[in-house]
Amino acid sequence: MQHQIPAVILNQTIPRISEEDLRASRYQISAFLAAHTVYELLPESGKVVALAVDLPVKQAFHILAEQGIPVAPLWDFYKGKFVGVISASDFILILRQLGNHGSTLTEEELETHTISAWKEGKARRNGQVDGHGRPIPRHLIFVSVLAGPGDNLKDVALKFLQNGVATIPVIHSSLEDGSFPQLLHLASLSGILKCVCRYFKHCSGSFPMLQLPIYAIPLGTWVPRIGESSSRSFAMLRPTSSLSSALNMLVQARVSSIPIVDDKDSLLDIYSRSDITALAKGRAYTHNLNEMTVYQALQLGQDSNSPYEPRTQRFQMCLHTDTLLKVMEQLANPGVRRLVIVEAGSNRVEGIISLSDVFRFLLGNIPRPQCSEETAVLHTD
Amino acid sequence: VPVAPLPRGDVHSFFSQIWRHDSPGVVDSATEKGIPIIITWNYGGHDVAVEGSWDNWRSRKKLLRSGKDHSILLVLPSGIYHYKFIVDGEWRYMPDLPFVANEMGHICNLLDVHDYVPENLDSVTEFVAPGSPNSSYGQALPTEEDFAKEPVIVPSQLHQTVLGTDNQDRASSSKPQHVVLNHLFIEKGWASHSVVALGLTHRFESKYVTVVLYKPLK
């Protein structure tokens, strides 16, 4: 997390809270999360879509697009268990591979290439080795970050942060050996944040930390000042940039979304990893991604949106003066994973706040994982 | 635990008394649904009042006495609240209700207002699951002969498939009817008949989950 004061703050005294207040608040939040379980995240009546792991990648892509979901757990009939998830990141990697010359994956092969074959190839390409330098055995190829309904929310929040994932399937088995597992829910940090906000909404007076404006913390990733050096440059794109440059940026910068701005850096839209599923429409993924612009790709998505979802709800914005509590309540809405910090009036992009930024702050100093989803962090449990 | 109002004694006069004397608790905005909650103090005393975080401890509400108990009806949006009692001038809390201590050692009671009441079949005492009808039951898998016969007619309650295309907001799906629970539905016709969708709704404790699994058809 960057600790520099954003460029927008000039000659203002920055509100602060004492170390003790911060520690006391964090203690209470941790205690609250540890006292509640994943079961509370389940809606009274919910629906989850899962895919069999021997489904061809192309079918998987179309199903996710049709169902309007960015991620699905994978079921292996032979092993009788859930073995991980397939997500928008996988499709982005597949499409980038298709575009490469000398790639081993052709469009026809997409029809027969199964999800499990794709996952194995990905692990091999990333040269996965275990702690002793040996190649990972086949049965451990899948990334399998799972949770049970009785797990407490603090442990699950840490799982999200330590593994750099956005979705964790909730699985329950009433048998000792974990056989005949039931899929219950797809947990996300926004669900946990909703629980936290329920707690704070009506007793925020006891937590002065929540009234801090976000620039004072500072929370999120901010556009660096001109002339300032920064370890990470802020990823933004013009609408005329090619889609393949957007996909490259998503993978290499290891971000989940890129603000699309005009020549004055004013926010026009946002391109997220989950937008990749719009390419299933009319099989647009077979077109040359170098020749498709980000604007065209976003148009595809707009047409396939349900008429009930207005364009403006695709992204949410906030101001640098907004309080932590206000930002938390916005992020607690389902489907909102990030807020773009903009300048009032001009909509000039100042930064981005994600769900994981908020939780890293609330739980205190959790380091980012070395690798993210793209490089398939492996778990030997 | 404070629950939704269940009458004890004479319902009508109790409630009409409350509506006349005291306005219900704060409901922040017109769009937030208020849920009626009764808070009760069972430890005697003459004058009992309550203050809480629902209005940031701004107002003190008197409880109405009924025998040894004092109660008040509040209407609050879903959320978690802190509150304390003032009994004859002293700050008190109810030790047999959920409570929490802050870092300075002050204790107050905790109120968790849910916007739905979870199902609890154990509380429905008259419900006894009917036995299976008289017939022979077995676990043998169907044979070629069985497949040659016409399938049994599906009961009309099961005509509504859980695989219906309801791609609306998942969080607000309506509760499924109990009759469809634990029945497996299959839907073919996906992408040139090479993929099928299997659907199942089951209950986990008080919540319902519909799982749709897509698999290739070989």
Coordinates of C-alpha atoms in Angstrom, one line a residue:
Chain A
M1 CA 0.0 0.0 0.0
Q2 CA 1.4 3.3 -0.9
H3 CA 2.1 5.7 1.9
Q4 CA 2.5 8.9 -0.1
I5 CA 0.0 11.7 0.2
P6 CA -1.9 12.0 -3.0
A7 CA -1.2 15.0 -5.3
V8 CA -4.6 16.5 -4.6
I9 CA -3.8 17.4 -1.0
L10 CA -2.0 20.7 -0.9
N11 CA -1.4 22.7 2.3
Q12 CA -4.1 20.9 4.3
T13 CA -3.6 19.5 7.8
I14 CA -4.3 15.8 7.6
P15 CA -6.7 14.4 10.3
R16 CA -5.1 11.6 12.3
I17 CA -6.1 9.1 14.9
S18 CA -3.8 7.8 17.7
E19 CA -2.1 4.4 17.5
E20 CA -4.2 3.3 20.5
D21 CA -7.4 4.1 18.8
L22 CA -6.3 2.3 15.7
R23 CA -5.3 -0.7 17.7
A24 CA -8.5 -0.8 19.7
S25 CA -10.7 -0.5 16.7
R26 CA -8.8 -3.2 14.8
Y27 CA -9.0 -5.5 17.9
Q28 CA -12.8 -5.0 18.0
I29 CA -13.2 -5.7 14.3
S30 CA -11.1 -8.8 14.5
A31 CA -13.1 -10.0 17.5
F32 CA -16.3 -9.4 15.6
L33 CA -15.1 -11.3 12.5
A34 CA -13.8 -14.1 14.6
A35 CA -17.2 -14.5 16.3
H36 CA -19.2 -14.9 13.1
T37 CA -19.2 -17.7 10.6
V38 CA -19.4 -18.1 6.9
Y39 CA -23.0 -19.5 7.3
E40 CA -24.2 -15.9 7.9
L41 CA -23.0 -15.0 4.4
L42 CA -25.4 -17.4 2.8
P43 CA -28.5 -15.7 1.5
E44 CA -31.8 -17.3 2.6
S45 CA -32.2 -18.7 -0.9
G46 CA -29.2 -18.7 -3.3
K47 CA -28.1 -20.2 -6.5
V48 CA -24.6 -21.4 -7.5
V49 CA -23.4 -22.5 -10.9
A50 CA -20.7 -25.1 -11.2
L51 CA -18.9 -26.7 -14.1
A52 CA -17.6 -30.2 -14.6
V53 CA -13.9 -30.2 -15.0
D54 CA -13.9 -32.2 -18.3
L55 CA -16.1 -29.6 -20.0
P56 CA -14.3 -28.0 -23.1
V57 CA -13.0 -24.5 -22.3
K58 CA -15.1 -23.0 -25.1
Q59 CA -18.4 -24.3 -23.6
A60 CA -17.3 -23.1 -20.2
F61 CA -16.7 -19.6 -21.6
H62 CA -20.2 -19.5 -23.1
I63 CA -21.9 -20.7 -20.0
L64 CA -20.3 -18.1 -17.8
A65 CA -21.3 -15.4 -20.3
E66 CA -24.8 -16.7 -20.6
Q67 CA -25.3 -16.9 -16.8
G68 CA -23.6 -13.5 -16.3
I69 CA -21.1 -14.8 -13.8
P70 CA -17.3 -14.2 -13.7
V71 CA -16.3 -17.4 -11.9
A72 CA -17.5 -21.0 -11.3
P73 CA -16.3 -23.8 -9.1
L74 CA -15.1 -26.9 -10.8
W75 CA -16.5 -30.4 -10.1
D76 CA -14.5 -33.6 -10.8
F77 CA -16.9 -36.5 -11.2
Y78 CA -14.1 -39.1 -10.9
K79 CA -12.7 -37.8 -7.7
G80 CA -16.1 -36.8 -6.4
K81 CA -14.9 -33.4 -5.2
F82 CA -14.6 -29.7 -6.0
V83 CA -11.1 -29.0 -7.3
G84 CA -10.9 -25.3 -7.7
V85 CA -12.5 -22.6 -9.9
I86 CA -12.3 -21.3 -13.4
S87 CA -12.5 -17.5 -13.7
A88 CA -12.2 -14.6 -16.1
S89 CA -8.4 -14.6 -15.5
D90 CA -8.3 -18.0 -17.1
F91 CA -10.1 -16.8 -20.2
I92 CA -7.9 -13.8 -20.5
L93 CA -4.8 -16.1 -20.5
I94 CA -6.4 -18.4 -23.0
L95 CA -7.2 -15.6 -25.4
R96 CA -3.7 -14.2 -25.1
Q97 CA -2.4 -17.6 -25.9
L98 CA -4.6 -17.9 -29.0
G99 CA -3.2 -14.7 -30.3
N100 CA 0.4 -15.7 -29.9
H101 CA 2.3 -17.0 -33.0
G102 CA 3.4 -20.5 -32.6
S103 CA 0.9 -21.1 -29.9
T104 CA -0.1 -24.6 -29.2
L105 CA -3.7 -23.7 -28.8
T106 CA -5.9 -23.1 -31.8
E107 CA -9.5 -22.0 -32.0
E108 CA -10.6 -25.5 -33.1
E109 CA -8.8 -27.0 -30.1
L110 CA -10.8 -24.7 -27.8
E111 CA -13.8 -27.0 -28.6
T112 CA -12.0 -30.1 -27.3
H113 CA -9.5 -28.6 -24.9
T114 CA -11.0 -29.4 -21.5
I115 CA -10.7 -27.2 -18.4
S116 CA -8.5 -29.7 -16.6
A117 CA -6.1 -29.9 -19.6
W118 CA -5.9 -26.1 -19.6
K119 CA -5.2 -26.0 -15.8
E120 CA -2.5 -28.6 -16.1
G121 CA -0.8 -26.8 -19.0
K122 CA -0.9 -23.6 -17.1
A123 CA 0.8 -25.1 -14.1
R124 CA 3.4 -26.7 -16.3
R125 CA 4.1 -23.4 -18.1
N126 CA 4.6 -21.6 -14.8
G127 CA 7.2 -24.2 -13.9
Q128 CA 5.4 -25.1 -10.7
V129 CA 7.7 -26.8 -8.3
D130 CA 7.1 -27.5 -4.7
G131 CA 9.3 -26.3 -1.8
H132 CA 11.9 -28.9 -2.5
G133 CA 12.3 -28.1 -6.2
R134 CA 10.3 -31.1 -7.4
P135 CA 7.6 -30.7 -10.0
I136 CA 4.1 -30.7 -8.5
P137 CA 2.3 -34.0 -8.7
R138 CA -0.7 -34.1 -11.1
H139 CA -3.3 -34.4 -8.4
L140 CA -2.3 -31.1 -6.8
I141 CA -2.4 -29.1 -10.0
F142 CA -5.5 -27.2 -9.1
V143 CA -5.6 -24.1 -7.0
S144 CA -8.0 -25.1 -4.3
V145 CA -8.9 -22.3 -1.8
L146 CA -12.1 -23.4 -0.1
A147 CA -14.0 -22.6 3.0
G148 CA -16.6 -24.4 5.2
P149 CA -19.8 -22.9 6.5
G150 CA -18.5 -23.1 10.1
D151 CA -15.3 -21.3 9.4
N152 CA -15.1 -17.9 11.1
L153 CA -15.1 -14.7 9.0
K154 CA -11.7 -13.6 10.2
D155 CA -9.9 -16.7 8.9
V156 CA -11.8 -16.5 5.6
A157 CA -10.9 -12.8 5.2
L158 CA -7.3 -13.7 5.7
K159 CA -7.6 -16.5 3.2
F160 CA -8.8 -13.9 0.6
L161 CA -5.9 -11.6 1.3
Q162 CA -3.1 -14.2 1.6
N163 CA -4.1 -16.0 -1.6
G164 CA -5.0 -13.0 -3.7
V165 CA -8.3 -14.5 -4.8
A166 CA -11.7 -12.8 -5.2
T167 CA -14.0 -15.8 -4.8
I168 CA -13.9 -18.7 -2.4
P169 CA -16.4 -21.6 -2.8
V170 CA -18.1 -22.6 0.4
I171 CA -18.2 -26.4 0.7
H172 CA -19.8 -28.6 3.3
S173 CA -19.5 -32.3 3.9
S174 CA -21.2 -34.1 6.8
L175 CA -18.7 -37.0 6.6
E176 CA -15.3 -37.1 8.3
D177 CA -13.4 -37.8 5.1
G178 CA -15.0 -34.9 3.3
S179 CA -16.7 -37.1 0.7
F180 CA -20.1 -36.2 -0.9
P181 CA -19.4 -32.5 -0.6
Q182 CA -22.2 -30.0 -1.0
L183 CA -21.6 -26.6 -2.7
L184 CA -23.3 -23.9 -0.7
H185 CA -22.2 -20.5 -1.8
L186 CA -19.5 -18.4 -3.5
A187 CA -18.0 -16.2 -0.8
S188 CA -16.5 -12.8 -1.6
L189 CA -15.0 -10.1 0.5
S190 CA -18.0 -7.8 -0.2
G191 CA -20.2 -10.3 1.6
I192 CA -18.0 -10.1 4.7
L193 CA -17.8 -6.3 4.4
K194 CA -21.6 -6.2 4.4
C195 CA -21.6 -8.0 7.8
V196 CA -19.0 -5.6 9.1
C197 CA -21.0 -2.6 8.0
R198 CA -24.1 -4.0 9.7
Y199 CA -22.1 -3.9 12.9
F200 CA -20.7 -0.4 12.5
K201 CA -23.6 1.4 10.9
H202 CA -25.4 2.0 14.2
C203 CA -22.5 2.3 16.6
S204 CA -19.9 4.2 14.5
G205 CA -19.5 6.7 17.3
S206 CA -17.3 4.2 19.1
F207 CA -15.0 3.9 16.2
P208 CA -13.3 7.3 15.3
M209 CA -11.3 5.4 12.7
L210 CA -14.4 5.2 10.5
Q211 CA -14.7 8.9 10.2
L212 CA -11.3 9.4 8.7
P213 CA -11.3 10.6 5.1
I214 CA -9.6 8.1 2.9
Y215 CA -6.9 10.4 1.7
A216 CA -5.7 10.7 5.4
I217 CA -5.1 6.9 5.8
P218 CA -4.3 6.8 2.8
L219 CA -6.4 4.0 1.5
G220 CA -6.1 2.4 -2.0
T221 CA -3.7 3.1 -4.9
W222 CA -3.2 6.6 -5.9
V223 CA -2.1 8.3 -9.2
P224 CA 1.4 9.5 -8.4
R225 CA 2.3 13.2 -8.6
I226 CA 4.2 14.4 -11.7
G227 CA 7.9 14.0 -11.1
E228 CA 7.3 11.6 -8.2
S229 CA 8.8 8.2 -8.5
S230 CA 6.6 5.3 -7.7
S231 CA 7.2 1.6 -7.4
R232 CA 4.0 0.9 -9.3
S233 CA 2.7 3.1 -12.1
F234 CA -1.1 3.5 -12.2
A235 CA -2.7 1.6 -15.0
M236 CA -5.1 3.6 -17.2
L237 CA -6.1 3.4 -20.8
R238 CA -7.7 5.4 -23.6
P239 CA -10.9 4.0 -25.2
T240 CA -9.0 3.7 -28.5
S241 CA -6.3 1.4 -27.0
S242 CA -6.4 -2.1 -28.4
L243 CA -8.1 -4.8 -26.4
S244 CA -5.0 -6.9 -26.4
S245 CA -3.1 -4.1 -24.8
A246 CA -5.8 -4.0 -22.1
L247 CA -5.5 -7.7 -21.5
N248 CA -1.7 -7.5 -21.4
M249 CA -2.0 -4.8 -18.8
L250 CA -4.4 -6.7 -16.7
V251 CA -2.0 -9.7 -16.6
Q252 CA 1.3 -7.8 -16.2
A253 CA 0.2 -5.1 -13.8
R254 CA -1.7 -7.8 -11.8
V255 CA -4.7 -5.6 -11.4
S256 CA -8.4 -6.6 -11.8
S257 CA -9.6 -3.5 -13.6
I258 CA -8.3 -0.6 -15.6
P259 CA -10.0 2.9 -15.7
I260 CA -10.7 4.0 -19.2
V261 CA -10.1 7.8 -19.4
D262 CA -10.1 10.6 -22.0
D263 CA -7.1 12.8 -22.8
K264 CA -7.7 14.8 -19.6
D265 CA -7.7 11.7 -17.5
S266 CA -11.4 12.0 -16.8
L267 CA -13.1 8.7 -16.1
L268 CA -15.3 7.3 -18.9
D269 CA -15.7 3.7 -18.0
I270 CA -13.8 0.8 -16.5
Y271 CA -12.5 -2.4 -18.1
S272 CA -12.4 -5.3 -15.6
R273 CA -11.3 -8.9 -15.9
S274 CA -14.9 -10.0 -15.7
D275 CA -15.7 -8.0 -18.9
I276 CA -13.9 -10.7 -20.9
T277 CA -17.0 -12.8 -20.9
A278 CA -18.8 -10.3 -23.2
L279 CA -16.5 -11.6 -25.9
A280 CA -18.5 -14.8 -26.0
K281 CA -21.3 -12.8 -27.8
G282 CA -21.1 -13.5 -31.5
R283 CA -17.9 -15.4 -30.8
A284 CA -16.1 -12.0 -30.9
Y285 CA -13.1 -13.7 -29.2
T286 CA -12.2 -15.2 -32.6
H287 CA -11.5 -11.7 -34.0
N288 CA -8.1 -10.2 -33.9
L289 CA -7.8 -8.6 -30.5
N290 CA -5.2 -6.2 -31.7
E291 CA -7.7 -4.6 -34.0
M292 CA -10.5 -4.4 -31.5
T293 CA -10.5 -1.4 -29.3
V294 CA -11.4 -1.3 -25.6
Y295 CA -14.4 0.9 -26.6
Q296 CA -15.7 -1.8 -29.0
A297 CA -15.2 -4.5 -26.4
L298 CA -17.2 -2.4 -23.8
Q299 CA -20.0 -1.9 -26.4
L300 CA -20.3 -5.6 -26.8
G301 CA -20.9 -5.9 -23.1
Q302 CA -23.5 -3.2 -23.1
D303 CA -25.6 -4.9 -25.6
S304 CA -25.6 -8.2 -23.7
N305 CA -26.4 -6.5 -20.4
S306 CA -30.0 -7.0 -19.1
P307 CA -32.0 -3.8 -19.7
Y308 CA -32.4 -3.5 -16.0
E309 CA -28.8 -2.7 -15.4
P310 CA -28.1 0.9 -16.3
R311 CA -24.7 1.7 -17.7
T312 CA -23.7 3.9 -14.7
Q313 CA -23.8 1.0 -12.3
R314 CA -20.9 -0.6 -14.1
F315 CA -18.5 1.3 -11.9
Q316 CA -18.8 3.3 -8.7
M317 CA -17.0 6.4 -7.8
C318 CA -16.0 8.2 -4.6
L319 CA -14.2 11.4 -3.5
H320 CA -10.9 11.6 -1.7
T321 CA -12.7 13.3 1.2
D322 CA -15.2 10.5 1.7
T323 CA -14.9 8.8 5.0
L324 CA -13.8 5.2 5.5
L325 CA -17.3 4.2 6.6
K326 CA -18.9 5.7 3.5
V327 CA -16.5 3.9 1.3
M328 CA -17.1 0.6 3.2
E329 CA -20.8 0.9 2.7
Q330 CA -20.4 1.4 -1.0
L331 CA -18.1 -1.5 -1.3
A332 CA -20.5 -3.7 0.7
N333 CA -23.0 -3.7 -2.2
P334 CA -22.9 -7.0 -4.0
G335 CA -21.0 -6.9 -7.3
V336 CA -19.0 -3.8 -6.4
R337 CA -15.4 -4.7 -6.0
R338 CA -13.7 -1.4 -6.4
L339 CA -14.3 2.3 -6.2
V340 CA -12.6 4.9 -8.5
I341 CA -11.5 8.0 -6.6
V342 CA -12.3 11.0 -8.8
E343 CA -12.1 14.7 -8.5
A344 CA -15.4 16.3 -8.0
G345 CA -16.8 17.9 -11.1
S346 CA -14.1 16.9 -13.6
N347 CA -14.2 13.2 -12.8
R348 CA -10.5 13.2 -13.2
V349 CA -9.1 9.8 -11.9
E350 CA -7.1 10.2 -8.6
G351 CA -7.0 6.6 -7.5
I352 CA -8.7 3.2 -6.9
I353 CA -9.8 1.5 -3.8
S354 CA -10.5 -2.2 -3.8
L355 CA -12.1 -4.5 -1.3
S356 CA -8.8 -6.0 -0.4
D357 CA -7.3 -2.6 0.3
V358 CA -10.1 -2.0 2.9
F359 CA -9.6 -5.4 4.6
R360 CA -5.8 -5.0 4.6
F361 CA -6.4 -1.8 6.5
L362 CA -9.1 -3.2 8.9
L363 CA -7.1 -6.3 9.8
G364 CA -3.7 -4.5 9.9
N365 CA -0.7 -5.0 7.7
I366 CA -1.4 -8.2 5.8
P367 CA 1.3 -8.3 3.1
R368 CA 0.2 -8.8 -0.5
P369 CA 0.8 -12.3 -1.9
Q370 CA 3.9 -12.8 -4.1
C371 CA 1.9 -14.2 -6.9
S372 CA -1.7 -13.6 -7.9
E373 CA -4.3 -15.8 -9.6
E374 CA -2.5 -15.5 -12.9
T375 CA 0.6 -17.4 -11.7
A376 CA -1.5 -20.0 -9.9
V377 CA -0.4 -20.0 -6.3
L378 CA -0.4 -23.6 -5.4
H379 CA -1.5 -25.2 -2.1
T380 CA -0.3 -28.5 -1.0
D381 CA -3.2 -29.2 1.4
Chain B
V1 CA -33.0 -12.6 23.1
P2 CA -35.5 -9.9 22.1
V3 CA -37.8 -11.4 19.5
A4 CA -40.6 -10.1 17.3
P5 CA -43.6 -9.4 19.4
L6 CA -45.5 -12.4 20.7
P7 CA -48.4 -11.5 23.0
R8 CA -48.4 -12.3 26.7
G9 CA -51.7 -11.5 28.4
D10 CA -54.0 -8.9 26.9
V11 CA -52.5 -8.0 23.5
H12 CA -54.7 -5.1 22.4
S13 CA -54.5 -2.9 25.5
F14 CA -50.7 -3.5 25.7
F15 CA -50.0 -2.4 22.2
S16 CA -52.5 0.4 22.1
Q17 CA -50.8 1.7 25.2
I18 CA -47.4 1.8 23.5
W19 CA -48.6 3.5 20.4
R20 CA -50.3 6.2 22.4
H21 CA -47.5 7.0 24.9
D22 CA -44.3 6.6 22.9
S23 CA -43.3 7.0 19.4
P24 CA -41.5 3.9 18.0
G25 CA -37.7 3.9 17.7
V26 CA -35.9 5.7 15.0
V27 CA -36.2 4.6 11.4
D28 CA -33.5 6.4 9.4
S29 CA -34.9 6.6 6.0
A30 CA -38.2 5.8 4.3
T31 CA -36.6 3.1 2.2
E32 CA -35.2 1.0 5.1
K33 CA -37.7 -1.5 6.4
G34 CA -38.3 -1.2 10.1
I35 CA -38.6 -4.4 12.1
P36 CA -40.6 -4.3 15.4
I37 CA -38.5 -5.4 18.4
I38 CA -39.4 -5.7 22.1
I39 CA -36.7 -4.9 24.7
T40 CA -37.5 -6.2 28.2
W41 CA -35.9 -5.6 31.6
N42 CA -36.7 -8.5 34.0
Y43 CA -34.8 -7.4 37.2
G44 CA -37.4 -5.2 38.8
G45 CA -36.9 -1.6 39.7
H46 CA -39.2 1.4 39.6
D47 CA -38.2 3.6 36.7
V48 CA -36.5 1.8 33.8
A49 CA -35.4 3.5 30.6
V50 CA -33.1 2.6 27.7
E51 CA -30.6 4.5 25.6
G52 CA -29.0 3.0 22.5
S53 CA -26.9 3.5 19.4
W54 CA -30.0 3.5 17.2
D55 CA -30.0 7.3 17.5
N56 CA -26.5 7.7 18.7
W57 CA -27.4 7.7 22.4
R58 CA -29.3 10.9 22.0
S59 CA -32.7 10.1 23.6
R60 CA -33.7 8.1 26.6
K61 CA -36.9 6.0 26.3
K62 CA -39.0 5.0 29.2
L63 CA -40.0 1.4 29.4
L64 CA -43.6 0.5 30.4
R65 CA -44.1 -1.6 33.4
S66 CA -46.2 -4.8 33.5
G67 CA -45.9 -6.6 36.8
K68 CA -42.2 -7.1 37.5
D69 CA -41.2 -6.7 33.8
H70 CA -40.5 -3.5 32.0
S71 CA -40.8 -3.4 28.2
I72 CA -40.6 -1.2 25.2
L73 CA -41.4 -1.7 21.5
L74 CA -39.0 -0.3 19.0
V75 CA -39.0 -0.3 15.2
L76 CA -35.5 -0.5 13.9
P77 CA -33.9 -1.2 10.5
S78 CA -31.8 -4.4 10.3
G79 CA -28.4 -4.0 11.9
I80 CA -26.5 -4.4 15.1
Y81 CA -27.0 -2.0 18.0
H82 CA -25.6 -1.3 21.4
Y83 CA -27.9 -0.3 24.3
K84 CA -28.0 0.1 28.1
F85 CA -30.7 0.3 30.7
I86 CA -31.0 3.1 33.3
V87 CA -32.7 1.5 36.3
D88 CA -33.7 4.0 39.1
G89 CA -30.8 6.2 38.0
E90 CA -28.2 3.5 37.7
W91 CA -26.6 2.2 34.4
R92 CA -27.3 -1.5 34.1
Y93 CA -27.1 -4.3 31.5
M94 CA -28.9 -7.6 31.2
P95 CA -26.4 -10.4 31.8
D96 CA -28.5 -13.1 30.2
L97 CA -28.7 -11.3 26.9
P98 CA -25.8 -10.8 24.5
F99 CA -23.4 -8.1 25.7
V100 CA -20.1 -6.6 24.8
A101 CA -17.4 -4.7 26.7
N102 CA -15.5 -1.8 25.1
E103 CA -11.8 -1.1 25.8
M104 CA -12.6 1.0 28.8
G105 CA -14.5 -1.8 30.5
H106 CA -18.0 -0.4 29.9
I107 CA -20.5 -3.1 29.2
C108 CA -23.6 -2.7 27.1
N109 CA -26.1 -5.1 25.6
L110 CA -26.0 -6.1 21.9
L111 CA -29.0 -6.3 19.8
D112 CA -28.9 -8.0 16.4
V113 CA -32.0 -7.2 14.3
H114 CA -32.4 -9.5 11.3
D115 CA -34.7 -8.8 8.5
Y116 CA -35.8 -12.4 8.1
V117 CA -36.8 -15.0 10.6
P118 CA -34.9 -18.3 10.0
E119 CA -37.0 -21.4 9.7
N120 CA -36.8 -23.7 12.6
L121 CA -38.7 -26.9 12.0
D122 CA -38.2 -28.1 15.6
S123 CA -40.4 -25.3 16.8
V124 CA -43.3 -26.5 14.7
T125 CA -44.5 -29.0 17.1
E126 CA -47.6 -30.2 15.2
F127 CA -45.5 -31.2 12.2
V128 CA -44.8 -34.9 11.9
A129 CA -43.3 -36.1 8.6
P130 CA -45.7 -38.5 6.9
G131 CA -44.4 -42.1 6.5
S132 CA -43.7 -43.6 3.1
P133 CA -46.7 -45.1 1.3
N134 CA -47.1 -48.9 1.4
S135 CA -45.0 -50.3 -1.4
S136 CA -41.8 -52.2 -1.9
Y137 CA -38.6 -50.1 -1.8
G138 CA -35.1 -51.0 -3.0
Q139 CA -31.8 -49.6 -4.1
A140 CA -31.3 -51.7 -7.2
L141 CA -30.3 -49.6 -10.2
P142 CA -32.8 -49.6 -13.1
T143 CA -32.2 -52.4 -15.7
E144 CA -32.7 -52.5 -19.5
E145 CA -36.3 -53.7 -18.8
D146 CA -37.1 -50.7 -16.6
F147 CA -35.9 -48.3 -19.3
A148 CA -38.1 -50.0 -21.9
K149 CA -41.2 -49.0 -19.9
E150 CA -42.8 -45.6 -19.9
P151 CA -41.5 -43.4 -17.1
V152 CA -43.7 -42.6 -14.1
I153 CA -45.6 -39.4 -14.5
V154 CA -44.0 -36.4 -12.8
P155 CA -46.3 -34.9 -10.1
S156 CA -47.6 -31.5 -11.1
Q157 CA -45.8 -29.7 -8.3
L158 CA -42.5 -30.7 -9.9
H159 CA -43.3 -29.2 -13.3
Q160 CA -41.6 -26.0 -12.3
T161 CA -37.9 -26.7 -12.8
V162 CA -35.2 -25.2 -10.7
L163 CA -33.3 -24.7 -13.9
G164 CA -35.7 -22.0 -15.0
T165 CA -33.8 -19.0 -16.5
D166 CA -34.0 -16.7 -13.5
N167 CA -30.8 -14.7 -13.9
Q168 CA -32.1 -12.0 -11.7
D169 CA -30.3 -10.8 -8.6
R170 CA -29.3 -14.0 -6.9
A171 CA -29.5 -12.5 -3.5
S172 CA -33.2 -12.0 -3.6
S173 CA -34.3 -15.3 -5.1
S174 CA -37.6 -16.3 -3.6
K175 CA -37.6 -19.2 -1.2
P176 CA -38.2 -22.5 -3.1
Q177 CA -41.1 -24.7 -2.3
H178 CA -40.3 -27.6 -0.1
V179 CA -41.7 -30.0 -2.6
V180 CA -38.8 -29.4 -5.1
L181 CA -36.1 -30.1 -2.5
N182 CA -33.7 -32.9 -3.2
H183 CA -35.0 -33.6 -6.7
L184 CA -32.6 -33.7 -9.5
F185 CA -33.6 -31.8 -12.7
I186 CA -31.9 -32.2 -16.0
E187 CA -32.0 -29.8 -19.0
K188 CA -30.6 -30.8 -22.3
G189 CA -30.3 -28.8 -25.5
W190 CA -27.3 -26.7 -24.6
A191 CA -24.8 -25.9 -27.4
S192 CA -25.7 -28.6 -29.9
H193 CA -26.7 -31.1 -27.3
S194 CA -23.2 -31.7 -26.1
V195 CA -23.8 -30.1 -22.7
V196 CA -26.4 -30.9 -20.1
A197 CA -27.4 -28.9 -17.0
L198 CA -28.2 -30.7 -13.8
G199 CA -30.1 -28.8 -11.1
L200 CA -30.8 -29.5 -7.5
T201 CA -32.2 -27.5 -4.6
H202 CA -31.3 -28.6 -1.1
R203 CA -31.7 -27.1 2.3
F204 CA -28.7 -26.5 4.6
E205 CA -29.8 -25.7 8.1
S206 CA -32.2 -22.8 7.6
K207 CA -31.0 -21.7 4.1
Y208 CA -31.7 -23.0 0.6
V209 CA -29.2 -23.6 -2.1
T210 CA -29.8 -24.3 -5.7
V211 CA -26.8 -25.8 -7.5
V212 CA -26.7 -26.0 -11.3
L213 CA -23.9 -28.2 -12.7
Y214 CA -23.0 -28.2 -16.4
K215 CA -21.4 -31.3 -17.7
P216 CA -20.5 -32.7 -21.1
L217 CA -22.7 -35.3 -22.7
K218 CA -20.6 -38.1 -24.0

